[in-house]
Coordinates of C-alpha atoms and ligand atoms in Angstrom, one line a residue:
X1 CA 32.0 -59.2 -27.2
X2 CA 35.4 -58.9 -28.6
X3 CA 34.1 -57.4 -31.8
X4 CA 31.9 -55.0 -29.8
X5 CA 34.9 -53.9 -27.6
X6 CA 37.0 -53.2 -30.7
X7 CA 34.3 -51.2 -32.3
X8 CA 33.7 -49.2 -29.1
X9 CA 37.4 -48.6 -28.8
X10 CA 37.8 -47.4 -32.3
X11 CA 34.6 -45.3 -32.0
X12 CA 36.1 -43.7 -28.9
X13 CA 39.4 -43.0 -30.6
X14 CA 37.5 -41.5 -33.5
X15 CA 35.5 -39.2 -31.1
X16 CA 38.8 -38.2 -29.3
X17 CA 40.5 -37.5 -32.6
X18 CA 37.5 -35.4 -33.6
X19 CA 37.6 -33.4 -30.4
X20 CA 41.4 -32.9 -30.8
X21 CA 41.0 -31.7 -34.4
X22 CA 38.1 -29.4 -33.5
X23 CA 40.1 -27.9 -30.5
X24 CA 43.0 -27.4 -32.9
X25 CA 40.8 -25.8 -35.5
X26 CA 39.2 -23.5 -32.9
X27 CA 42.7 -22.5 -31.7
X28 CA 43.7 -21.7 -35.3
X29 CA 40.7 -19.4 -35.8
X30 CA 40.9 -17.9 -32.3
X31 CA 39.6 -15.4 -31.3
X32 CA 36.1 -15.4 -33.0
X33 CA 34.4 -13.5 -30.2
X34 CA 35.2 -11.0 -27.5
X35 CA 37.5 -11.9 -24.6
X36 CA 36.9 -11.2 -21.0
X37 CA 39.9 -9.9 -19.0
X38 CA 39.4 -10.2 -15.3
X39 CA 41.1 -7.5 -13.2
X40 CA 41.2 -8.6 -9.6
X41 CA 41.0 -5.1 -8.1
X42 CA 38.8 -1.9 -8.4
X43 CA 38.7 0.1 -11.6
X44 CA 41.2 3.0 -11.7
X45 CA 43.9 1.3 -9.7
X46 CA 47.3 0.2 -11.0
X47 CA 46.4 -3.3 -12.3
X48 CA 43.3 -1.9 -14.0
X49 CA 45.2 0.9 -15.6
X50 CA 48.0 -1.3 -16.9
X51 CA 45.5 -3.9 -18.2
X52 CA 43.4 -1.3 -20.0
X53 CA 46.5 0.3 -21.7
X54 CA 47.8 -3.0 -22.9
X55 CA 44.6 -4.8 -23.8
X56 CA 43.3 -1.8 -25.9
X57 CA 46.3 -2.5 -28.2
X58 CA 45.9 -6.3 -28.0
X59 CA 42.3 -6.0 -29.1
X60 CA 43.4 -4.3 -32.3
X61 CA 45.9 -7.1 -33.0
X62 CA 43.5 -9.9 -32.2
X63 CA 40.6 -8.3 -34.0
X64 CA 38.2 -8.8 -31.1
X65 CA 37.1 -6.6 -28.1
X66 CA 38.7 -7.3 -24.7
X67 CA 36.2 -6.5 -22.0
X68 CA 37.7 -5.7 -18.6
X69 CA 35.7 -7.1 -15.7
X70 CA 36.7 -5.8 -12.2
X71 CA 36.1 -8.6 -9.7
X72 CA 37.2 -7.4 -6.2
X73 CA 37.8 -9.0 -2.8
X74 CA 40.2 -10.9 -0.6
X75 CA 43.3 -9.1 -1.9
X76 CA 42.6 -10.2 -5.5
X77 CA 42.3 -13.9 -4.6
X78 CA 38.5 -14.0 -5.2
X79 CA 38.9 -13.0 -8.9
X80 CA 42.0 -15.2 -9.3
X81 CA 40.0 -18.3 -8.0
X82 CA 37.3 -17.5 -10.6
X83 CA 39.8 -17.2 -13.4
X84 CA 41.5 -20.5 -12.4
X85 CA 38.1 -22.2 -12.7
X86 CA 37.1 -20.5 -16.0
X87 CA 36.9 -22.4 -19.3
X88 CA 40.4 -22.8 -20.7
X89 CA 39.5 -21.7 -24.2
X90 CA 41.2 -18.3 -24.2
X91 CA 38.1 -16.3 -23.8
X92 CA 38.6 -15.6 -20.0
X93 CA 41.9 -14.3 -18.9
X94 CA 43.2 -12.5 -15.8
X95 CA 45.7 -9.7 -15.3
X96 CA 47.4 -10.9 -12.1
X97 CA 50.4 -9.6 -10.2
X98 CA 53.0 -10.2 -7.6
X99 CA 50.3 -10.5 -4.9
X100 CA 47.7 -12.7 -6.6
X101 CA 50.4 -15.0 -8.3
X102 CA 53.1 -15.2 -5.6
X103 CA 52.5 -13.5 -2.2
X104 CA 49.1 -15.1 -1.8
X105 CA 50.6 -18.6 -1.6
X106 CA 52.2 -18.2 1.9
X107 CA 49.4 -15.8 3.1
X108 CA 46.4 -17.9 2.3
X109 CA 46.9 -21.5 3.6
X110 CA 43.5 -22.5 2.0
X111 CA 44.1 -20.7 -1.3
X112 CA 41.7 -22.3 -3.9
X113 CA 44.3 -22.1 -6.7
X114 CA 48.0 -22.5 -7.2
X115 CA 49.6 -19.8 -9.4
X116 CA 51.8 -22.4 -11.1
X117 CA 49.5 -25.4 -11.3
X118 CA 46.3 -23.7 -12.3
X119 CA 47.4 -21.1 -14.9
X120 CA 49.2 -20.8 -18.2
X121 CA 51.5 -17.8 -18.1
X122 CA 50.8 -15.6 -21.1
X123 CA 53.0 -12.5 -20.8
X124 CA 54.5 -10.0 -18.4
X125 CA 53.1 -6.5 -18.9
X126 CA 55.0 -4.1 -16.6
X127 CA 57.2 -3.8 -13.6
X128 CA 55.9 -1.4 -11.0
X129 CA 58.3 0.1 -8.5
X130 CA 56.8 0.7 -5.0
X131 CA 56.7 4.1 -3.3
X132 CA 56.1 5.1 0.3
X133 CA 53.3 7.7 0.1
X134 CA 51.3 9.8 2.6
X135 CA 48.5 12.2 2.7
X136 CA 49.7 15.7 1.8
X137 CA 49.3 17.1 5.3
X138 CA 50.9 14.1 7.1
X139 CA 53.4 15.8 9.5
X140 CA 56.7 14.2 8.5
X141 CA 58.6 16.1 5.8
X142 CA 61.0 13.4 4.7
X143 CA 61.6 9.7 5.1
X144 CA 63.8 10.1 8.2
X145 CA 61.0 12.1 9.9
X146 CA 58.4 9.6 8.6
X147 CA 60.3 6.7 10.3
X148 CA 60.6 8.6 13.6
X149 CA 56.9 9.7 13.5
X150 CA 55.5 6.2 12.7
X151 CA 57.7 4.7 15.4
X152 CA 56.5 7.3 18.0
X153 CA 52.8 7.1 16.9
X154 CA 52.5 3.4 15.9
X155 CA 49.2 2.8 17.6
X156 CA 47.6 6.0 16.0
X157 CA 48.8 6.0 12.4
X158 CA 47.1 3.8 9.8
X159 CA 48.2 2.4 6.5
X160 CA 45.8 1.8 3.5
X161 CA 46.1 -1.3 1.4
X162 CA 44.2 -3.4 -1.1
X163 CA 43.5 -6.5 1.1
X164 CA 45.6 -9.2 2.5
X165 CA 48.1 -10.5 -0.1
X166 CA 47.8 -7.4 -2.3
X167 CA 51.0 -5.7 -3.4
X168 CA 50.2 -2.6 -1.2
X169 CA 49.6 -4.9 1.8
X170 CA 52.7 -7.1 1.3
X171 CA 55.0 -4.1 0.6
X172 CA 53.9 -2.2 3.6
X173 CA 54.1 -5.4 5.8
X174 CA 57.7 -5.5 4.6
X175 CA 58.3 -1.8 5.4
X176 CA 56.6 -2.1 8.8
X177 CA 58.8 -5.1 9.7
X178 CA 61.9 -3.2 8.6
X179 CA 60.8 -0.4 10.9
X180 CA 59.6 -2.7 13.7
X181 CA 56.1 -1.1 13.8
X182 CA 52.5 -2.5 13.6
X183 CA 50.2 0.4 12.5
X184 CA 46.5 0.0 11.9
X185 CA 45.8 -1.5 8.4
X186 CA 42.8 -0.1 6.5
X187 CA 41.7 -2.4 3.6
X188 CA 40.1 -1.3 0.4
X189 CA 39.1 -3.2 -2.8
X190 CA 42.1 -1.8 -4.6
X191 CA 44.5 1.0 -4.4
X192 CA 42.3 3.1 -6.7
X193 CA 39.8 3.7 -3.9
X194 CA 42.7 3.6 -1.3
X195 CA 44.3 6.5 -3.2
X196 CA 41.1 8.5 -3.1
X197 CA 41.1 8.1 0.7
X198 CA 44.7 9.2 0.8
X199 CA 44.0 12.3 -1.3
X200 CA 41.0 13.0 0.9
X201 CA 43.2 12.7 4.0
X202 CA 41.1 9.8 5.4
X203 CA 44.2 7.5 5.8
X204 CA 47.8 8.3 6.7
X205 CA 50.1 6.4 4.4
X206 CA 50.4 3.7 1.8
X207 CA 52.9 1.6 -0.1
X208 CA 51.7 1.6 -3.7
X209 CA 52.7 0.8 -7.2
X210 CA 54.1 3.8 -9.1
X211 CA 51.4 3.7 -11.8
X212 CA 48.8 4.8 -9.3
X213 CA 50.9 7.6 -7.8
X214 CA 52.7 9.6 -10.5
X215 CA 49.7 11.9 -11.4
X216 CA 48.9 12.5 -7.7
X217 CA 52.5 13.2 -6.7
X218 CA 53.0 15.5 -9.6
X219 CA 49.7 17.2 -8.9
X220 CA 50.6 17.7 -5.3
X221 CA 47.6 15.9 -3.9
X222 CA 49.7 13.4 -1.9
X223 CA 53.4 13.3 -0.9
X224 CA 56.0 10.7 -1.7
X225 CA 58.9 9.9 0.7
X226 CA 60.9 7.5 -1.4
X227 CA 60.9 4.9 -4.2
X228 CA 62.0 1.5 -3.1
X229 CA 64.2 0.7 -6.1
X230 CA 68.0 1.1 -6.5
X231 CA 67.5 3.9 -9.0
X232 CA 65.2 6.9 -9.1
X233 CA 62.4 6.7 -11.7
X234 CA 62.4 9.1 -14.7
X235 CA 58.7 9.9 -14.2
X236 CA 59.5 11.1 -10.6
X237 CA 63.1 12.5 -10.8
X238 CA 62.7 14.4 -7.5
X239 CA 61.7 11.4 -5.4
X240 CA 64.7 9.9 -3.7
X241 CA 65.4 6.2 -3.5
X242 CA 65.0 4.5 -0.1
X243 CA 68.8 4.1 0.0
X244 CA 69.3 7.8 -0.6
X245 CA 66.7 8.7 2.0
X246 CA 68.2 6.5 4.7
X247 CA 66.3 3.2 4.4
X248 CA 68.3 0.9 2.1
X249 CA 66.8 -2.2 3.6
X250 CA 63.4 -1.5 2.1
X251 CA 63.4 -2.6 -1.6
X252 CA 60.3 -3.5 -3.4
X253 CA 59.1 -3.7 -7.0
X254 CA 55.9 -5.5 -8.2
X255 CA 54.8 -6.6 -11.6
X256 CA 51.5 -7.2 -13.5
X257 CA 51.0 -10.0 -16.1
X258 CA 48.4 -11.9 -18.1
X259 CA 47.5 -15.5 -17.2
X260 CA 45.1 -18.0 -18.8
X261 CA 43.4 -21.0 -17.1
X262 CA 45.6 -24.1 -17.1
X263 CA 45.1 -26.2 -20.3
X264 CA 44.4 -23.2 -22.6
X265 CA 45.7 -24.5 -26.0
X266 CA 49.3 -23.5 -26.7
X267 CA 48.3 -22.0 -30.0
X268 CA 46.0 -19.6 -28.2
X269 CA 48.6 -18.7 -25.5
X270 CA 51.1 -18.0 -28.4
X271 CA 48.6 -15.7 -30.1
X272 CA 47.9 -13.8 -26.9
X273 CA 51.6 -13.6 -26.2
X274 CA 52.3 -12.2 -29.7
X275 CA 49.6 -9.6 -29.0
X276 CA 51.3 -8.6 -25.7
X277 CA 54.7 -8.3 -27.4
X278 CA 53.2 -6.2 -30.2
X279 CA 51.5 -3.9 -27.6
X280 CA 54.7 -3.5 -25.7
X281 CA 56.5 -2.5 -28.9
X282 CA 53.9 0.2 -29.7
X283 CA 55.2 3.7 -29.2
X284 CA 51.8 4.9 -27.8
X285 CA 51.5 2.1 -25.4
X286 CA 55.2 2.5 -24.3
X287 CA 54.7 6.2 -23.7
X288 CA 51.6 5.8 -21.6
X289 CA 53.3 3.1 -19.5
X290 CA 56.6 5.0 -19.1
X291 CA 54.8 8.2 -18.2
X292 CA 53.3 6.4 -15.3
X293 CA 56.7 5.1 -14.2
X294 CA 56.3 1.4 -15.3
X295 CA 59.3 -0.7 -16.2
X296 CA 58.6 -2.2 -19.7
X297 CA 59.9 -5.8 -19.9
X298 CA 62.7 -6.4 -22.4
X299 CA 62.2 -9.0 -25.2
X300 CA 63.6 -11.9 -23.2
X301 CA 61.2 -11.2 -20.3
X302 CA 58.1 -11.2 -22.4
X303 CA 57.8 -15.0 -23.2
X304 CA 55.3 -17.2 -21.4
X305 CA 58.3 -19.4 -20.1
X306 CA 60.0 -16.3 -18.6
X307 CA 56.8 -15.4 -16.8
X308 CA 56.5 -18.9 -15.5
X309 CA 60.0 -18.7 -14.1
X310 CA 59.2 -15.2 -12.6
X311 CA 56.2 -16.7 -10.8
X312 CA 58.2 -19.6 -9.4
X313 CA 61.0 -17.3 -8.3
X314 CA 58.6 -14.8 -6.7
X315 CA 56.8 -17.5 -4.7
X316 CA 60.2 -18.8 -3.5
X317 CA 61.3 -15.2 -2.7
X318 CA 58.1 -14.0 -0.8
X319 CA 57.3 -17.2 1.1
X320 CA 60.1 -17.0 3.7
X321 CA 59.9 -13.1 3.8
X322 CA 56.2 -13.2 4.6
X323 CA 56.4 -16.1 7.0
X324 CA 59.1 -14.1 8.9
X325 CA 57.0 -10.9 8.9
X326 CA 54.0 -12.8 10.4
Ligands
MLT409 C1 45.2 -2.5 -7.6 O1 45.1 -2.5 -8.8 O2 44.3 -2.0 -6.9 C2 46.4 -3.0 -7.0 O3 47.2 -3.7 -7.9 C3 46.3 -3.4 -5.6 C4 47.5 -3.9 -4.9 O4 47.8 -5.0 -5.1 O5 48.0 -3.2 -4.0

């Protein structure tokens, strides 16, 4: 019995050692096949656009295709739940954001994942300032008129968003609470389709990430009242800040970042992070992101550890804000 136990134990150890060596070997040769990047919103929206710009370069570095899969629903939490449960081998990743990996925590009491416990942070891709936007024929001409108009017509005006917990939803909830109004919310599967509705004049206003708005504002198909950051953005030099336009209390900037399921080998996370860093150093990638108004993270903000800290801080920041708004 004793002999049998020892043999079983040493057999088990050998198997475990074998598994560890093979996992390490796999991590060293990673990636040997294409990678799936889940985007938790509709194609054509800000998260999708940022993910496509950066992953196209990452694919060159990694020598494998990165296939974008748009999985929509529940403000991005459907896709994020799926990513949390995916195999932690580096072949399924997610581009999450301030909504899926921070604001969703206080907004969904039964959230099936925890952004910190169920994911390995890989790398921050871009900061995305928030703008207050409206259909081009919405009557108010500037932010002051917008505030007065929305207050006077609160039960008639509507605000498009990408589902509860999305950046557009959370930012406009914050704006509405600053203004003390409760307009009608109109949910979409992402601000890509919400933007189409705004352009078509089917909805009144929206709080959206800059990446989705620059081409439309410059093309005159929608109007922008203000950008909710302390400084104007070089891609939209004529759009005033909320402070300049008379609403300094409304400040909001989102972010998009890559995450892997918890337990993804550190060597794999390191390889992916290196590919993110390389992409963000590439002139072509930088130009595309900057032209769309993104804020490119500095070197120190690109590490997995720094993204982990950002997620922790953002959950701590948004939890009391969103509880107060509710
Ligand atoms: C999107 O890509 O549609 C957005 O990031 C949605 C949002 O969070 O508002």
